[in-house]
Amino acid sequence: MIKPWEEYIKPHQVYGNVYFVGAKSGSTHMIVAENGSLILIDSGYPQTLYLLLENIRSLGFDPHNIKHIIHSHGHYDHLGATRALIELYQPKTYLGAGDLDYATGARDLTWATELGYKYLETFTPDVLLYDGDVITIEGIEFTFMSCPGHSEGATSCFFYADGDQGLKRCAMFGGAGLNSLTIPFLDKYGLPHSLRDDFMKSLNRADQEYVDIHLGNHISSNKMYEKLARREKEGGNPFIDENCWHDSLRQTKAAFEAMLRQDAGK
């Protein structure tokens, strides 16, 4: 379980109309459309909802303008606060089709149990995402890539942000954690071992994409703290880094291959 009062991270602009408004254990990114509508990518834990709303306000934006929530996947630390946001602001919600039963609570696969919680904040997504979907949201075109593995419906998203260095392609990978790919976890919940093969394919496929700005769905994924420190010390924008996306995926792949080798040696 997390201690919400220890989860605060100062919100900040990533690039142009893209901001980080999340917490230490659950990332949330916010995209500001030209009409002022707010688009969130992941909502984080319900326990840190108050931090999310305060972060949005502290940047000068109104949470009442939250119109859309895109989810990278259906785990508790990524969709836990969505139900409360629906009740407050009625945003449109998006989730990979493979994780529908996670969100609705039809299957206990949100990882809430493993995190020490009970998933009570169920909801039914308005839009189910499929591989290759291209959806324009408030004038911004999002391309979605199904990347199963970490969850069955993990979905990467790609879009362009406009800032002082022109248009930059941003992306978030659907889910890079290995915790849900262990044999004990897969067997406990009756999930196919083939998700491991799917995960490797997802990593390799996503690695073919060009990305200027990697938005980590956990702050370690894109080394957020390091980049903030570099920006404060050196100036510029370290978040613009065409290698970060590939480095993160390849590090995940190396760790996954090590896990597979360890399993094979048992």
Coordinates of C-alpha atoms in Angstrom, one line a residue:
M1 CA 0.0 0.0 0.0
I2 CA 1.1 3.5 -0.7
K3 CA 1.2 6.5 1.7
P4 CA -0.5 9.2 -0.3
W5 CA 1.1 12.1 1.6
E6 CA 4.5 10.8 0.5
E7 CA 3.5 10.6 -3.2
Y8 CA 3.7 14.3 -4.1
I9 CA 5.7 15.4 -7.1
K10 CA 5.7 19.0 -8.2
P11 CA 3.8 19.2 -11.5
H12 CA 5.7 20.5 -14.5
Q13 CA 5.6 21.2 -18.2
V14 CA 7.1 18.4 -20.3
Y15 CA 6.9 20.1 -23.6
G16 CA 4.5 22.5 -25.2
N17 CA 0.9 21.5 -24.3
V18 CA 2.0 18.3 -22.4
Y19 CA 2.4 18.3 -18.6
F20 CA 3.1 15.9 -15.8
V21 CA 0.5 16.1 -13.0
G22 CA 0.8 12.7 -11.4
A23 CA 2.4 11.1 -8.3
K24 CA 5.5 9.0 -7.5
S25 CA 3.8 5.6 -7.8
G26 CA 1.2 6.5 -10.4
S27 CA 2.0 8.8 -13.4
T28 CA -0.6 11.0 -15.0
H29 CA 0.1 13.2 -18.0
M30 CA -2.1 16.0 -19.1
I31 CA -2.5 17.3 -22.6
V32 CA -4.1 20.7 -23.1
A33 CA -6.1 21.1 -26.3
E34 CA -6.4 24.4 -28.2
N35 CA -9.9 24.8 -26.9
G36 CA -8.8 24.4 -23.3
S37 CA -10.1 20.9 -22.9
L38 CA -7.9 18.6 -20.8
I39 CA -6.9 15.1 -21.8
L40 CA -5.4 12.8 -19.2
I41 CA -3.3 9.8 -19.8
D42 CA -3.9 7.5 -16.8
S43 CA -5.5 8.6 -13.6
G44 CA -3.3 7.0 -10.9
Y45 CA -4.4 5.7 -7.6
P46 CA -7.7 6.8 -6.1
Q47 CA -5.8 7.5 -2.9
T48 CA -3.8 10.3 -4.7
L49 CA -6.7 11.9 -6.5
Y50 CA -6.4 15.0 -4.3
L51 CA -2.8 15.4 -5.4
L52 CA -3.8 15.1 -9.1
L53 CA -6.5 17.8 -8.8
E54 CA -4.2 20.1 -6.8
N55 CA -1.4 19.6 -9.4
I56 CA -3.8 20.6 -12.2
R57 CA -5.0 23.7 -10.3
S58 CA -1.5 24.7 -9.4
L59 CA -0.6 24.9 -13.1
G60 CA -3.4 27.3 -13.7
F61 CA -5.9 24.8 -15.2
D62 CA -9.4 23.9 -14.1
P63 CA -10.1 20.1 -13.4
H64 CA -13.7 20.8 -14.6
N65 CA -12.2 20.9 -18.1
I66 CA -11.1 17.2 -17.9
K67 CA -12.9 15.9 -20.9
H68 CA -11.0 12.7 -21.7
I69 CA -9.0 10.0 -20.0
I70 CA -6.8 7.6 -22.0
H71 CA -5.5 4.5 -20.1
S72 CA -2.3 2.8 -20.9
H73 CA -3.7 -0.4 -19.3
G74 CA -6.1 -1.6 -16.7
H75 CA -4.1 -1.8 -13.5
Y76 CA -5.1 -0.1 -10.3
D77 CA -2.3 2.5 -10.3
H78 CA -3.3 3.6 -13.8
L79 CA -7.1 3.6 -13.6
G80 CA -7.9 3.6 -9.9
A81 CA -8.9 7.3 -9.8
T82 CA -11.0 7.2 -13.0
R83 CA -14.3 6.4 -11.4
A84 CA -14.1 9.4 -9.1
L85 CA -13.2 11.6 -12.1
I86 CA -16.2 10.3 -14.0
E87 CA -18.4 11.2 -11.1
L88 CA -16.9 14.7 -10.8
Y89 CA -16.5 15.7 -14.4
Q90 CA -18.0 13.1 -16.7
P91 CA -14.9 12.7 -19.0
K92 CA -14.9 10.2 -21.9
T93 CA -12.8 7.2 -21.1
Y94 CA -10.6 5.0 -23.3
L95 CA -9.1 1.6 -22.6
G96 CA -7.6 -1.3 -24.6
A97 CA -10.3 -3.8 -25.4
G98 CA -8.4 -6.6 -23.7
D99 CA -8.6 -4.9 -20.4
L100 CA -12.4 -4.3 -20.4
D101 CA -13.0 -6.9 -17.7
Y102 CA -10.3 -5.3 -15.5
A103 CA -12.1 -2.0 -15.5
T104 CA -15.5 -3.4 -14.9
G105 CA -14.3 -5.7 -12.2
A106 CA -15.6 -8.8 -14.0
R107 CA -12.1 -10.3 -13.4
D108 CA -9.8 -9.5 -10.5
L109 CA -6.8 -8.5 -12.6
T110 CA -6.2 -4.8 -11.7
W111 CA -3.3 -5.8 -9.4
A112 CA -5.2 -4.0 -6.6
T113 CA -5.1 -7.2 -4.5
E114 CA -1.3 -7.4 -4.9
L115 CA -1.0 -3.8 -3.9
G116 CA -3.0 -4.3 -0.7
Y117 CA -6.3 -2.8 -1.9
K118 CA -9.7 -4.0 -3.1
Y119 CA -10.8 -2.7 -6.5
L120 CA -14.2 -0.9 -5.8
E121 CA -13.9 1.9 -8.3
T122 CA -15.2 0.0 -11.3
F123 CA -16.4 1.6 -14.5
T124 CA -17.2 0.8 -18.1
P125 CA -14.9 2.5 -20.7
D126 CA -16.7 4.6 -23.3
V127 CA -14.3 3.7 -26.0
L128 CA -12.5 0.3 -26.4
L129 CA -9.2 0.7 -28.2
Y130 CA -7.9 -1.7 -30.8
D131 CA -4.6 -2.0 -32.6
G132 CA -4.2 0.6 -35.3
D133 CA -7.0 2.9 -34.1
V134 CA -6.5 6.5 -35.1
I135 CA -8.8 8.8 -33.1
T136 CA -8.9 12.6 -33.1
I137 CA -9.6 13.9 -29.6
E138 CA -10.2 17.6 -29.2
G139 CA -8.3 18.3 -32.4
I140 CA -5.3 16.1 -31.5
E141 CA -4.7 12.9 -33.5
F142 CA -3.8 9.8 -31.4
T143 CA -2.6 6.6 -32.9
F144 CA -3.0 3.4 -30.7
M145 CA -0.9 0.3 -30.8
S146 CA -2.0 -2.9 -29.0
C147 CA 1.0 -4.0 -26.8
P148 CA -0.2 -7.0 -24.8
G149 CA 2.0 -8.5 -22.2
H150 CA 2.0 -6.5 -18.9
S151 CA -1.8 -6.8 -19.3
E152 CA -4.0 -8.3 -22.0
G153 CA -5.1 -4.9 -23.2
A154 CA -2.0 -2.8 -22.7
T155 CA -2.0 -0.1 -25.4
S156 CA 0.7 2.3 -26.5
C157 CA -0.4 5.8 -27.7
F158 CA 1.4 8.2 -30.0
F159 CA 0.6 11.9 -30.7
Y160 CA 2.3 15.2 -31.6
A161 CA 2.8 18.0 -29.2
D162 CA 3.5 21.6 -30.3
G163 CA 6.0 23.7 -28.5
D164 CA 8.9 26.1 -28.9
Q165 CA 10.9 23.5 -31.0
G166 CA 8.0 22.7 -33.3
L167 CA 6.0 19.5 -33.4
K168 CA 7.5 16.6 -31.5
R169 CA 6.2 13.0 -31.5
C170 CA 5.3 11.8 -28.0
A171 CA 4.5 8.3 -26.9
M172 CA 3.7 6.2 -23.9
F173 CA 4.3 2.4 -23.9
G174 CA 1.3 0.4 -22.8
G175 CA 3.0 -1.3 -19.8
A176 CA 6.6 -2.4 -19.2
G177 CA 6.4 -4.2 -15.8
L178 CA 7.5 -7.8 -15.5
N179 CA 5.5 -8.4 -12.2
S180 CA 2.4 -9.6 -14.1
L181 CA 4.5 -11.9 -16.3
T182 CA 5.7 -14.3 -13.7
I183 CA 4.5 -17.9 -14.0
P184 CA 3.0 -17.8 -10.5
F185 CA 0.9 -14.7 -11.3
L186 CA -0.2 -16.0 -14.7
D187 CA -1.2 -19.3 -13.2
K188 CA -3.0 -17.8 -10.2
Y189 CA -5.3 -15.9 -12.5
G190 CA -5.6 -18.4 -15.3
L191 CA -3.8 -16.2 -17.8
P192 CA -2.1 -17.8 -20.8
H193 CA 1.7 -18.2 -20.7
S194 CA 1.6 -16.9 -24.3
L195 CA 1.3 -13.4 -22.8
R196 CA 5.1 -13.7 -22.4
D197 CA 5.5 -14.2 -26.2
D198 CA 3.1 -11.3 -26.8
F199 CA 5.2 -9.1 -24.5
M200 CA 8.4 -9.7 -26.4
K201 CA 6.6 -9.0 -29.7
S202 CA 5.2 -5.8 -28.2
L203 CA 8.6 -4.6 -27.1
N204 CA 10.1 -5.3 -30.5
R205 CA 7.3 -3.8 -32.4
A206 CA 7.2 -0.6 -30.4
D207 CA 11.0 -0.3 -30.7
Q208 CA 10.4 0.3 -34.5
E209 CA 8.7 3.6 -33.8
Y210 CA 10.3 7.0 -33.9
V211 CA 9.6 9.0 -30.7
D212 CA 10.9 12.4 -29.7
I213 CA 9.5 12.5 -26.2
H214 CA 9.0 9.3 -24.1
L215 CA 6.2 9.8 -21.5
G216 CA 6.8 7.2 -18.9
N217 CA 3.7 5.6 -17.3
H218 CA 6.0 5.3 -14.3
I219 CA 8.5 8.0 -13.5
S220 CA 11.5 5.5 -13.7
S221 CA 10.6 4.6 -17.3
N222 CA 11.8 7.8 -18.8
K223 CA 14.2 8.8 -15.9
M224 CA 12.0 11.8 -15.1
Y225 CA 13.9 12.9 -12.0
E226 CA 17.2 12.9 -13.8
K227 CA 15.7 15.0 -16.7
L228 CA 14.2 17.5 -14.3
A229 CA 17.6 17.9 -12.5
R230 CA 19.4 18.3 -15.9
R231 CA 16.9 20.9 -17.0
E232 CA 17.3 22.9 -13.8
K233 CA 21.1 22.7 -14.0
E234 CA 21.8 23.0 -17.7
G235 CA 18.6 24.5 -19.2
G236 CA 17.2 23.2 -22.5
N237 CA 14.7 20.4 -22.5
P238 CA 16.1 16.9 -21.8
F239 CA 12.7 15.4 -22.3
I240 CA 13.3 15.8 -26.0
D241 CA 15.5 12.7 -26.5
E242 CA 15.0 10.4 -29.5
N243 CA 17.0 7.7 -27.8
C244 CA 15.0 7.5 -24.5
W245 CA 12.1 5.5 -25.9
H246 CA 14.4 2.9 -27.5
D247 CA 16.7 2.7 -24.4
S248 CA 13.8 2.1 -22.1
L249 CA 12.3 -0.6 -24.3
R250 CA 15.6 -2.4 -24.7
Q251 CA 16.4 -2.3 -21.0
T252 CA 13.0 -3.8 -20.4
K253 CA 13.7 -6.5 -23.0
A254 CA 17.1 -7.3 -21.4
A255 CA 15.5 -7.6 -17.9
F256 CA 12.7 -9.8 -19.4
E257 CA 15.2 -12.1 -21.2
A258 CA 17.1 -12.4 -17.9
M259 CA 13.8 -13.5 -16.2
L260 CA 13.1 -16.0 -18.9
R261 CA 16.6 -17.5 -18.6
Q262 CA 16.2 -17.7 -14.8
D263 CA 12.9 -19.5 -15.2
A264 CA 14.4 -21.9 -17.8
G265 CA 17.2 -22.8 -15.4
K266 CA 14.8 -23.9 -12.6

